[in-house]
Coordinates of C-alpha atoms in Angstrom, one line a residue:
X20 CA 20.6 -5.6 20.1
X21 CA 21.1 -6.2 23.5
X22 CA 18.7 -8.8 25.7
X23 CA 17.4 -7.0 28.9
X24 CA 15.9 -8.9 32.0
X25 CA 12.9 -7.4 34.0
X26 CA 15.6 -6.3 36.6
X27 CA 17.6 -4.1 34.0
X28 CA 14.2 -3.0 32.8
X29 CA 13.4 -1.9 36.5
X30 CA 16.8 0.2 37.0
X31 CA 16.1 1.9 34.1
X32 CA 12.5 3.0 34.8
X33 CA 13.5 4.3 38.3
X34 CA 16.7 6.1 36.5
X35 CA 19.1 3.9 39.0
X36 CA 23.0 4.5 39.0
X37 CA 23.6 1.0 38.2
X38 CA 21.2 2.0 34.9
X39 CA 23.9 4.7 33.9
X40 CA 26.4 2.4 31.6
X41 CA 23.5 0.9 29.5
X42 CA 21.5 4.5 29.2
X43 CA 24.9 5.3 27.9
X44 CA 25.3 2.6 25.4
X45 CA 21.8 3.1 24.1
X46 CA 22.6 6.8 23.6
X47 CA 25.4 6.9 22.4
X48 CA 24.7 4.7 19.9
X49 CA 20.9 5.1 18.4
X50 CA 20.9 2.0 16.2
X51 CA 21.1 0.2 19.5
X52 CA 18.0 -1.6 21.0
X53 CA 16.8 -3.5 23.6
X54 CA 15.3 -6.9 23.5
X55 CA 12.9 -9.1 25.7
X56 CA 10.8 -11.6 25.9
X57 CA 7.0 -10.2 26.5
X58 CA 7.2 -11.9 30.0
X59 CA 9.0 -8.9 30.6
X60 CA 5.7 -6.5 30.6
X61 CA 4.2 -8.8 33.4
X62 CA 7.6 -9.6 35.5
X63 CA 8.0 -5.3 35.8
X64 CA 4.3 -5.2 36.9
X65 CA 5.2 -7.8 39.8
X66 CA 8.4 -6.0 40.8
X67 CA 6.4 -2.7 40.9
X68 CA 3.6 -4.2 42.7
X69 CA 6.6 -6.0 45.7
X70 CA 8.2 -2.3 46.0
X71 CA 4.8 -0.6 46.3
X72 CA 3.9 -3.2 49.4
X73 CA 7.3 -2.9 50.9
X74 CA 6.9 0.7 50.7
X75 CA 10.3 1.4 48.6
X76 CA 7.6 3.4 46.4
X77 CA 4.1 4.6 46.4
X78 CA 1.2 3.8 44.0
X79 CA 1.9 7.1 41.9
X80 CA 5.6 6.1 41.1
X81 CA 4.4 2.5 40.5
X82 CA 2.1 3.5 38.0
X83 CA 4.3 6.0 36.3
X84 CA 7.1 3.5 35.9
X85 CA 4.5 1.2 34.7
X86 CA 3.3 3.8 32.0
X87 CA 6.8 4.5 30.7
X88 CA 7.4 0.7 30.5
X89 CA 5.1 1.0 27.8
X90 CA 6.5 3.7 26.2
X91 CA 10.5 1.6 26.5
X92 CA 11.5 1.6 23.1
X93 CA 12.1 -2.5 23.6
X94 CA 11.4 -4.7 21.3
X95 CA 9.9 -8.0 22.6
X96 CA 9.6 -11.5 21.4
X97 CA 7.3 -14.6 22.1
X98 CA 7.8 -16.8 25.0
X99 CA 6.9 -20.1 22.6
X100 CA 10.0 -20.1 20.6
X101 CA 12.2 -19.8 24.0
X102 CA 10.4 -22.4 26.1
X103 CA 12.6 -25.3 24.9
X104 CA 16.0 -23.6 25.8
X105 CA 14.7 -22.5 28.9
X106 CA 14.0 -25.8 29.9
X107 CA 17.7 -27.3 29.0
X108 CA 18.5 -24.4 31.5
X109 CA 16.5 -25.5 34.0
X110 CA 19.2 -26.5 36.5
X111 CA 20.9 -23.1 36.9
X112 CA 18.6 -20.7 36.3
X113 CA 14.6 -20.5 37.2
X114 CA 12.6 -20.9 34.2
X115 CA 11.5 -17.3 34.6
X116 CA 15.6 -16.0 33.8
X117 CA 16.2 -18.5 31.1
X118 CA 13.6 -17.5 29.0
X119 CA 15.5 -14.3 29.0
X120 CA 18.9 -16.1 28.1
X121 CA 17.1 -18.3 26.2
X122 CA 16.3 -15.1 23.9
X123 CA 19.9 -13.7 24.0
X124 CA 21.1 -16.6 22.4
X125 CA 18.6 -17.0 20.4
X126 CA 19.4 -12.8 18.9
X127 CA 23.2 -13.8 19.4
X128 CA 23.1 -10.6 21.4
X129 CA 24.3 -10.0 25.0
X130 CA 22.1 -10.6 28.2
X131 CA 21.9 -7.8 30.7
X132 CA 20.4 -7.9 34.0
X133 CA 20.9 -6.2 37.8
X134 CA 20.5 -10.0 39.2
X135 CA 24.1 -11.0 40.4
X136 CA 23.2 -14.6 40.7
X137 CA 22.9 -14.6 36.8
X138 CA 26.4 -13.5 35.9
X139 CA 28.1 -16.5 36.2
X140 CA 25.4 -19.3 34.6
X141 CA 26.5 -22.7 33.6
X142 CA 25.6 -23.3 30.0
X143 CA 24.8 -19.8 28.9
X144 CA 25.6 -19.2 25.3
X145 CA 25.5 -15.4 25.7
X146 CA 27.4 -13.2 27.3
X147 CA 25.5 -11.2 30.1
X148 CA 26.3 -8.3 31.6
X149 CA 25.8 -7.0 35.0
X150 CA 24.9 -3.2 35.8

């Protein structure tokens, strides 16, 4: 199991390079599968929505990336468990990204995102990857 952050999520719907490694991990080895919390549906749809207004893509490929998010093979979790471990994060991390964390260490399972900022947390429990 591996914990994946709206931003991995994003790299792999566009089919990014920095994708590449964890498309190759989850190939590779078919037992493999990604994890979130389900604020993950809704923090995709607001990434989408920022790269459709800044024009980095248009509506069609918004919606198509939002139509295979639904069809990512991730399985996703309830924000209510997480909520108290986010909040003991709540000095490094916005509450947003340590629900995220919160969840890795909850799955004792690794944290990937594309967010640099979060490689180097204070306090994590889990180890997270960057693409």
């Amino acid at each position: 199991m591996i914990v994946a952050d709206a931003s991995a999520v994003i790299e792999l719907l566009l089919g990014r390079p920095a994708a590449e490694g964890l498309v190759g991990q989850l190939t590779d080895d078919p037992t493999l599968e990604l994890a979130a919390p389900h604020l993950v549906d809704a923090e995709v749809g607001q990434v989408l929505r920022r790269f459709e207004l800044r024009g980095e893509l248009d509506e069609a490929a918004a919606r198509a990336a939002l139509a295979d998010l639904d069809d990512l093979p991730i399985v996703r979790y309830p924000d209510g468990p997480l909520l108290a471990r986010a909040y003991d994060l709540r000095h490094n991390l916005t509450f947003y990204d340590a629900v995220y964390l919160a969840l890795a260490e909850m799955l004792d399972a690794p944290f990937v995102t594309a967010d640099a900022a979060l490689a180097g947390v204070p306090g994590a429990l889990a180890s997270v990857w960057l693409l």
